[in-house]
């Protein structure tokens, strides 16, 4: 489900807070001084937003007067809606106290988030896309190391494993740095390489991935996911996809790095041919999109996964993971294809439904050792542009809002004290 976009940027550091991304300009860092860039929202972005609103309304007026504004204006409004949602999310939640520079496990802002009695380490994995890591938006509104560090501080109380979808905007480096700063020795990451039908994007993602592999030890790297839902989107053929997978496996072997290589796709897009090419079969299985009533969702997920995907690895040593499973907190309902006849038919998005699904899936998965990634840790406001009337859930799959607040009314299962084991 993630659409990470299309970008290239190095690690966010104090000295490179306003550095020009490689390949997009002079490459020289800006000399502009920003007050406390790690904890303060970008004021210049707010000014730009106000200017943009004025320009937008002026342009819309001209378009409407000219009689050609309908389609284009609608597109602009949709894009602006997404931008406003992103800007409304405080990009620096958390009180810095007396801290300065990069946060670590001893920072007041980090300690404030830790030991939350409402959080329990019961998820075998968590899907995570850091804030502001979509290209080209991240060239102007950059992701911040401290935001990612605070995000990971919260997620570390839920899981030992996070999954990323791509390498753009320095997101992988930010996550690995956060793990180091927080001293999360048990935390592992499934790295992501985003693949689509744009060769420039693919080449850049792969290049960035190898730079990361060469720069960081594999201590906290659990594996790599080469592409997400590539076959579902029909961006690549199985032949092309397996070639990328094979190349990654070969190059990792040449570097004496022994980590599993996978790809993730919809559960019913997996074939025996694709399963042969990977070390781990990773299936995105969403009962919500099947139109399943939430009371039956956990059982449906298990039945679908075992009959469509687990069966492909029977008799082998290959791993099998549900690479996405979750439930949105609001936005309407889905009946699995046909139009819903009422607002309560099929799969209904809501907090109570999220609670029901978690209470029937999470602890049971610990008991039967089902490996999965919950989709997802945090809401992604930028996805509001993909919402449609009656189906406005794209940006509402997180357990937390973007300011790291557990959604009101949501209850993380305690599983009677049972927790995930070290990765």
Short mmCIF file of C-alpha atoms in Angstrom, two decimals, residues 12-403:
data_model
loop_
_atom_site.label_atom_id
_atom_site.label_comp_id
_atom_site.label_asym_id
_atom_site.label_seq_id
_atom_site.Cartn_x
_atom_site.Cartn_y
_atom_site.Cartn_z
CA UNK A 12 20.07 14.41 7.92
CA UNK A 13 22.73 15.82 10.19
CA UNK A 14 23.18 19.14 12.01
CA UNK A 15 25.71 20.28 9.42
CA UNK A 16 23.57 19.28 6.47
CA UNK A 17 20.23 20.55 7.66
CA UNK A 18 19.73 22.55 4.48
CA UNK A 19 22.12 20.75 2.18
CA UNK A 20 21.22 20.57 -1.48
CA UNK A 21 20.46 16.93 -2.37
CA UNK A 22 23.06 15.21 -4.50
CA UNK A 23 22.42 15.55 -8.20
CA UNK A 24 19.90 18.37 -7.87
CA UNK A 25 22.03 21.44 -7.77
CA UNK A 26 25.43 22.66 -6.74
CA UNK A 27 25.66 20.14 -3.92
CA UNK A 28 26.91 22.84 -1.57
CA UNK A 29 25.24 23.14 1.83
CA UNK A 30 23.27 26.27 2.48
CA UNK A 31 24.66 28.79 4.96
CA UNK A 32 21.15 29.67 6.10
CA UNK A 33 20.85 29.36 9.88
CA UNK A 34 17.72 27.75 11.26
CA UNK A 35 16.81 28.02 14.95
CA UNK A 36 16.93 24.52 16.43
CA UNK A 37 16.09 22.63 13.21
CA UNK A 38 15.66 19.37 15.08
CA UNK A 39 12.73 20.37 17.24
CA UNK A 40 11.12 23.41 15.64
CA UNK A 41 8.69 23.29 12.70
CA UNK A 42 10.06 25.01 9.61
CA UNK A 43 8.71 28.57 9.79
CA UNK A 44 9.73 29.25 6.22
CA UNK A 45 7.58 26.33 5.10
CA UNK A 46 4.62 27.93 6.87
CA UNK A 47 5.28 31.20 5.03
CA UNK A 48 5.54 29.35 1.75
CA UNK A 49 2.26 27.63 2.53
CA UNK A 50 0.52 30.99 3.06
CA UNK A 51 1.98 32.37 -0.15
CA UNK A 52 0.95 29.22 -1.98
CA UNK A 53 -2.63 29.63 -0.76
CA UNK A 54 -2.80 33.14 -2.20
CA UNK A 55 -1.35 31.99 -5.51
CA UNK A 56 -3.68 29.01 -5.59
CA UNK A 57 -6.84 31.05 -5.09
CA UNK A 58 -5.70 33.59 -7.69
CA UNK A 59 -5.05 30.85 -10.24
CA UNK A 60 -8.33 29.14 -9.46
CA UNK A 61 -10.19 32.39 -10.02
CA UNK A 62 -8.60 32.85 -13.42
CA UNK A 63 -9.29 29.25 -14.40
CA UNK A 64 -12.92 29.43 -13.38
CA UNK A 65 -13.45 32.73 -15.21
CA UNK A 66 -11.90 31.24 -18.31
CA UNK A 67 -14.19 28.25 -18.09
CA UNK A 68 -11.36 25.75 -18.04
CA UNK A 69 -10.83 25.43 -14.33
CA UNK A 70 -12.93 22.37 -13.54
CA UNK A 71 -10.57 19.46 -14.00
CA UNK A 72 -7.32 21.28 -13.30
CA UNK A 73 -8.69 23.11 -10.28
CA UNK A 74 -9.90 19.83 -8.84
CA UNK A 75 -6.42 18.39 -9.23
CA UNK A 76 -4.83 21.40 -7.57
CA UNK A 77 -7.26 21.26 -4.66
CA UNK A 78 -6.58 17.57 -4.14
CA UNK A 79 -2.83 18.19 -4.10
CA UNK A 80 -3.25 21.16 -1.76
CA UNK A 81 -5.42 19.07 0.54
CA UNK A 82 -2.61 16.56 0.85
CA UNK A 83 -0.06 19.33 1.42
CA UNK A 84 -2.23 20.93 4.11
CA UNK A 85 -2.68 17.61 5.87
CA UNK A 86 1.06 17.07 5.86
CA UNK A 87 1.77 20.59 7.09
CA UNK A 88 -0.82 20.27 9.84
CA UNK A 89 1.11 17.36 11.27
CA UNK A 90 3.58 18.83 13.73
CA UNK A 91 6.93 17.72 12.28
CA UNK A 92 8.62 18.06 15.63
CA UNK A 93 6.32 16.66 18.26
CA UNK A 94 7.81 16.23 21.69
CA UNK A 95 9.25 18.60 24.26
CA UNK A 96 13.00 18.94 23.86
CA UNK A 97 13.49 20.14 27.42
CA UNK A 98 17.14 21.08 27.86
CA UNK A 99 18.33 18.85 25.03
CA UNK A 100 20.25 20.15 22.06
CA UNK A 101 21.47 18.45 18.91
CA UNK A 102 20.53 14.90 18.09
CA UNK A 103 18.41 12.93 20.51
CA UNK A 104 19.61 9.72 22.10
CA UNK A 105 18.26 7.36 24.76
CA UNK A 106 19.17 9.85 27.51
CA UNK A 107 17.34 12.81 25.98
CA UNK A 108 14.36 14.17 27.91
CA UNK A 109 12.14 14.05 24.83
CA UNK A 110 12.90 10.35 24.40
CA UNK A 111 12.47 9.48 28.07
CA UNK A 112 9.09 11.20 28.03
CA UNK A 113 7.84 8.68 25.46
CA UNK A 114 9.28 5.54 27.02
CA UNK A 115 7.67 3.11 29.48
CA UNK A 116 4.18 3.85 28.23
CA UNK A 117 1.87 1.53 30.17
CA UNK A 118 -0.59 1.50 27.27
CA UNK A 119 1.95 -0.02 24.88
CA UNK A 120 2.94 -3.68 24.76
CA UNK A 121 5.60 -5.41 22.70
CA UNK A 122 3.23 -7.85 21.04
CA UNK A 123 3.59 -7.12 17.31
CA UNK A 124 6.01 -9.35 15.39
CA UNK A 125 6.73 -6.47 13.02
CA UNK A 126 5.58 -2.97 12.10
CA UNK A 127 5.38 -1.24 8.72
CA UNK A 128 6.89 2.24 8.94
CA UNK A 129 7.36 5.14 6.55
CA UNK A 130 9.11 8.13 8.17
CA UNK A 131 7.42 11.51 7.91
CA UNK A 132 8.33 13.64 4.88
CA UNK A 133 10.12 10.94 2.89
CA UNK A 134 8.20 11.35 -0.37
CA UNK A 135 9.94 12.76 -3.40
CA UNK A 136 10.02 15.54 -4.47
CA UNK A 137 8.39 16.93 -1.33
CA UNK A 138 11.37 15.98 0.82
CA UNK A 139 13.59 18.32 -1.18
CA UNK A 140 11.73 21.23 0.42
CA UNK A 141 10.30 19.79 3.63
CA UNK A 142 13.02 17.47 4.79
CA UNK A 143 12.69 14.52 7.16
CA UNK A 144 14.30 15.13 10.54
CA UNK A 145 16.52 12.70 12.40
CA UNK A 146 14.99 13.56 15.74
CA UNK A 147 11.47 12.86 14.48
CA UNK A 148 12.53 9.41 13.35
CA UNK A 149 14.33 8.80 16.63
CA UNK A 150 11.18 9.67 18.57
CA UNK A 151 9.11 7.48 16.24
CA UNK A 152 11.42 4.53 16.87
CA UNK A 153 11.35 5.15 20.61
CA UNK A 154 7.60 4.58 20.50
CA UNK A 155 7.70 1.66 18.07
CA UNK A 156 10.35 -0.09 20.18
CA UNK A 157 7.66 -0.56 22.83
CA UNK A 158 5.52 -2.47 20.33
CA UNK A 159 7.92 -4.55 18.26
CA UNK A 160 11.51 -5.57 17.57
CA UNK A 161 11.21 -5.36 13.78
CA UNK A 162 10.28 -2.56 11.39
CA UNK A 163 9.79 -2.72 7.66
CA UNK A 164 10.72 0.06 5.24
CA UNK A 165 9.54 0.45 1.64
CA UNK A 166 12.31 2.41 -0.04
CA UNK A 167 15.57 4.29 0.31
CA UNK A 168 14.58 7.79 -0.78
CA UNK A 169 15.09 10.94 1.25
CA UNK A 170 17.63 9.23 3.49
CA UNK A 171 14.93 7.28 5.32
CA UNK A 172 16.97 4.11 5.77
CA UNK A 173 19.92 6.00 7.21
CA UNK A 174 17.60 7.92 9.53
CA UNK A 175 16.11 4.70 10.90
CA UNK A 176 19.46 2.95 11.37
CA UNK A 177 20.85 6.05 13.07
CA UNK A 178 17.82 6.21 15.38
CA UNK A 179 18.32 2.58 16.38
CA UNK A 180 21.94 3.33 17.23
CA UNK A 181 21.13 6.52 19.15
CA UNK A 182 18.49 4.71 21.20
CA UNK A 183 20.69 1.70 21.89
CA UNK A 184 18.04 -0.67 20.52
CA UNK A 185 20.30 -3.69 20.17
CA UNK A 186 17.33 -6.01 19.59
CA UNK A 187 15.70 -3.87 16.90
CA UNK A 188 16.01 -5.13 13.33
CA UNK A 189 15.01 -3.61 9.99
CA UNK A 190 13.80 -5.11 6.77
CA UNK A 191 15.22 -2.66 4.25
CA UNK A 192 13.15 -1.75 1.21
CA UNK A 193 14.03 -1.14 -2.43
CA UNK A 194 11.16 0.58 -4.21
CA UNK A 195 10.59 -0.70 -7.75
CA UNK A 196 8.19 0.65 -10.33
CA UNK A 197 8.04 1.26 -14.08
CA UNK A 198 10.34 4.30 -13.93
CA UNK A 199 13.88 3.12 -14.63
CA UNK A 200 15.38 6.29 -13.16
CA UNK A 201 13.65 5.59 -9.87
CA UNK A 202 14.71 1.96 -9.87
CA UNK A 203 18.35 2.73 -10.67
CA UNK A 204 18.52 5.35 -7.95
CA UNK A 205 16.90 3.11 -5.34
CA UNK A 206 19.29 0.27 -6.08
CA UNK A 207 22.30 2.60 -6.02
CA UNK A 208 21.21 4.04 -2.68
CA UNK A 209 20.66 0.55 -1.29
CA UNK A 210 24.23 -0.51 -2.08
CA UNK A 211 25.58 2.70 -0.57
CA UNK A 212 23.71 1.84 2.63
CA UNK A 213 24.96 -1.75 2.62
CA UNK A 214 28.54 -0.54 2.18
CA UNK A 215 28.22 2.11 4.89
CA UNK A 216 26.32 0.34 7.67
CA UNK A 217 27.01 -2.99 9.38
CA UNK A 218 24.38 -5.67 8.86
CA UNK A 219 23.90 -6.06 12.61
CA UNK A 220 20.47 -4.45 12.60
CA UNK A 221 19.45 -5.50 9.09
CA UNK A 222 17.11 -8.49 9.08
CA UNK A 223 16.55 -8.66 5.33
CA UNK A 224 15.70 -6.72 2.19
CA UNK A 225 12.37 -6.43 0.38
CA UNK A 226 12.95 -5.86 -3.33
CA UNK A 227 9.77 -4.19 -4.52
CA UNK A 228 6.28 -3.88 -3.03
CA UNK A 229 3.13 -4.79 -4.98
CA UNK A 230 5.03 -4.52 -8.26
CA UNK A 231 2.99 -7.29 -9.87
CA UNK A 232 -0.30 -5.94 -8.53
CA UNK A 233 0.41 -2.56 -10.13
CA UNK A 234 1.68 -4.31 -13.29
CA UNK A 235 4.83 -2.19 -13.14
CA UNK A 236 7.10 -5.15 -13.91
CA UNK A 237 6.79 -8.70 -15.19
CA UNK A 238 7.74 -11.63 -13.00
CA UNK A 239 10.80 -12.12 -15.20
CA UNK A 240 11.98 -8.54 -14.68
CA UNK A 241 11.24 -8.65 -10.96
CA UNK A 242 13.07 -11.91 -10.36
CA UNK A 243 16.08 -10.53 -12.25
CA UNK A 244 16.33 -7.65 -9.76
CA UNK A 245 15.94 -10.10 -6.88
CA UNK A 246 18.65 -12.37 -8.29
CA UNK A 247 21.04 -9.47 -8.78
CA UNK A 248 20.59 -8.33 -5.18
CA UNK A 249 21.17 -11.86 -3.87
CA UNK A 250 24.29 -12.29 -6.00
CA UNK A 251 25.80 -8.97 -4.93
CA UNK A 252 25.07 -9.60 -1.25
CA UNK A 253 26.81 -12.95 -1.51
CA UNK A 254 29.82 -11.32 -3.14
CA UNK A 255 30.01 -8.97 -0.14
CA UNK A 256 29.74 -11.93 2.27
CA UNK A 257 26.46 -10.60 3.64
CA UNK A 258 24.00 -13.31 4.56
CA UNK A 259 20.52 -11.82 4.86
CA UNK A 260 17.27 -13.05 3.29
CA UNK A 261 16.03 -11.38 0.11
CA UNK A 262 12.30 -11.08 -0.53
CA UNK A 263 9.66 -9.19 -2.43
CA UNK A 264 6.16 -8.40 -1.20
CA UNK A 265 2.95 -8.51 -3.18
CA UNK A 266 -0.72 -9.23 -2.72
CA UNK A 267 -1.34 -12.69 -1.39
CA UNK A 268 -2.99 -13.86 -4.60
CA UNK A 269 -0.23 -12.47 -6.82
CA UNK A 270 2.25 -15.03 -5.55
CA UNK A 271 3.18 -17.97 -7.78
CA UNK A 272 5.50 -20.95 -7.47
CA UNK A 273 7.87 -19.24 -9.91
CA UNK A 274 8.13 -16.12 -7.77
CA UNK A 275 8.46 -18.13 -4.56
CA UNK A 276 11.43 -19.97 -6.05
CA UNK A 277 13.28 -16.68 -6.58
CA UNK A 278 13.15 -15.45 -2.97
CA UNK A 279 14.33 -16.54 0.46
CA UNK A 280 11.12 -15.37 2.12
CA UNK A 281 7.60 -15.17 0.69
CA UNK A 282 6.07 -11.88 1.86
CA UNK A 283 2.34 -11.50 1.25
CA UNK A 284 0.21 -8.40 1.79
CA UNK A 285 -3.06 -9.82 3.14
CA UNK A 286 -5.77 -7.25 3.91
CA UNK A 287 -9.14 -8.60 5.07
CA UNK A 288 -10.49 -5.06 4.92
CA UNK A 289 -10.25 -5.01 1.12
CA UNK A 290 -11.95 -8.39 0.90
CA UNK A 291 -15.08 -6.88 2.42
CA UNK A 292 -14.89 -9.20 5.42
CA UNK A 293 -16.84 -8.37 8.55
CA UNK A 294 -14.28 -7.58 11.24
CA UNK A 295 -15.46 -10.40 13.51
CA UNK A 296 -14.37 -12.89 10.82
CA UNK A 297 -11.29 -10.94 9.65
CA UNK A 298 -8.63 -12.75 11.70
CA UNK A 299 -9.83 -16.19 10.64
CA UNK A 300 -10.16 -15.08 7.02
CA UNK A 301 -6.59 -13.73 7.08
CA UNK A 302 -5.18 -16.99 8.40
CA UNK A 303 -7.15 -19.13 5.94
CA UNK A 304 -6.25 -16.97 2.95
CA UNK A 305 -2.56 -16.78 3.84
CA UNK A 306 -2.11 -20.48 4.51
CA UNK A 307 -4.02 -21.58 1.40
CA UNK A 308 -2.50 -19.06 -1.04
CA UNK A 309 1.02 -18.38 0.23
CA UNK A 310 2.26 -20.70 2.97
CA UNK A 311 1.52 -23.63 0.71
CA UNK A 312 4.11 -22.31 -1.78
CA UNK A 313 6.95 -22.90 0.68
CA UNK A 314 5.85 -26.30 1.95
CA UNK A 315 8.78 -28.69 2.11
CA UNK A 316 11.36 -25.89 1.85
CA UNK A 317 13.38 -23.84 4.32
CA UNK A 318 11.98 -20.56 2.96
CA UNK A 319 10.39 -18.12 5.33
CA UNK A 320 6.80 -16.97 5.06
CA UNK A 321 5.60 -13.60 6.35
CA UNK A 322 2.40 -11.59 6.14
CA UNK A 323 4.09 -8.40 5.01
CA UNK A 324 1.06 -6.17 5.56
CA UNK A 325 -2.06 -6.68 7.63
CA UNK A 326 -4.11 -4.08 9.46
CA UNK A 327 -7.33 -2.09 9.64
CA UNK A 328 -8.09 1.62 9.08
CA UNK A 329 -9.48 3.76 11.90
CA UNK A 330 -11.95 5.74 9.78
CA UNK A 331 -12.95 6.54 6.21
CA UNK A 332 -15.92 4.38 5.20
CA UNK A 333 -16.44 0.74 4.30
CA UNK A 334 -15.38 -1.73 1.62
CA UNK A 335 -17.40 -4.65 0.32
CA UNK A 336 -14.64 -6.39 -1.61
CA UNK A 337 -15.62 -5.30 -5.12
CA UNK A 338 -19.34 -4.61 -5.40
CA UNK A 339 -20.66 -1.34 -4.06
CA UNK A 340 -21.73 -1.51 -0.45
CA UNK A 341 -25.49 -1.42 0.05
CA UNK A 342 -25.18 0.41 3.37
CA UNK A 343 -22.60 2.15 5.53
CA UNK A 344 -22.43 -0.88 7.82
CA UNK A 345 -21.95 -3.53 5.15
CA UNK A 346 -18.69 -5.39 4.58
CA UNK A 347 -15.50 -4.13 6.19
CA UNK A 348 -16.14 -0.96 8.18
CA UNK A 349 -13.28 1.36 9.10
CA UNK A 350 -13.26 2.49 12.70
CA UNK A 351 -11.54 2.44 16.07
CA UNK A 352 -13.80 -0.25 17.52
CA UNK A 353 -13.16 -2.38 14.44
CA UNK A 354 -9.40 -1.91 14.81
CA UNK A 355 -9.70 -3.06 18.41
CA UNK A 356 -11.72 -6.10 17.40
CA UNK A 357 -9.25 -7.12 14.73
CA UNK A 358 -6.25 -6.66 17.02
CA UNK A 359 -7.93 -8.57 19.85
CA UNK A 360 -8.58 -11.54 17.58
CA UNK A 361 -5.31 -11.52 15.63
CA UNK A 362 -2.33 -10.14 17.56
CA UNK A 363 -2.10 -12.40 20.62
CA UNK A 364 -3.21 -15.42 18.63
CA UNK A 365 -0.36 -14.78 16.19
CA UNK A 366 2.11 -14.77 19.08
CA UNK A 367 0.78 -18.13 20.19
CA UNK A 368 0.85 -19.81 16.78
CA UNK A 369 4.07 -18.03 15.76
CA UNK A 370 2.64 -16.23 12.74
CA UNK A 371 5.17 -13.70 11.46
CA UNK A 372 3.58 -10.48 10.19
CA UNK A 373 4.00 -6.73 9.81
CA UNK A 374 1.17 -4.63 11.18
CA UNK A 375 0.18 -1.93 8.73
CA UNK A 376 1.04 0.51 10.15
CA UNK A 377 2.69 2.43 12.96
CA UNK A 378 1.71 5.99 12.07
CA UNK A 379 -0.87 7.71 9.88
CA UNK A 380 0.46 9.09 6.59
CA UNK A 381 -1.31 12.41 5.89
CA UNK A 382 0.22 12.74 2.42
CA UNK A 383 -1.97 9.84 1.26
CA UNK A 384 -5.13 11.91 1.66
CA UNK A 385 -4.76 12.66 -2.05
CA UNK A 386 -5.74 9.04 -2.76
CA UNK A 387 -8.97 9.21 -0.72
CA UNK A 388 -12.29 9.15 -2.54
CA UNK A 389 -15.84 9.79 -1.27
CA UNK A 390 -16.89 6.90 0.92
CA UNK A 391 -13.39 5.46 0.76
CA UNK A 392 -11.32 8.01 2.65
CA UNK A 393 -9.06 5.65 4.57
CA UNK A 394 -5.72 5.78 2.75
CA UNK A 395 -4.20 8.09 5.37
CA UNK A 396 -5.76 6.43 8.43
CA UNK A 397 -4.12 3.04 8.98
CA UNK A 398 -1.78 4.06 11.80
CA UNK A 399 -2.02 3.02 15.43
CA UNK A 400 -0.79 6.54 16.16
CA UNK A 401 -1.37 9.92 14.62
CA UNK A 402 1.68 11.71 13.24
CA UNK A 403 2.35 13.34 16.60
#
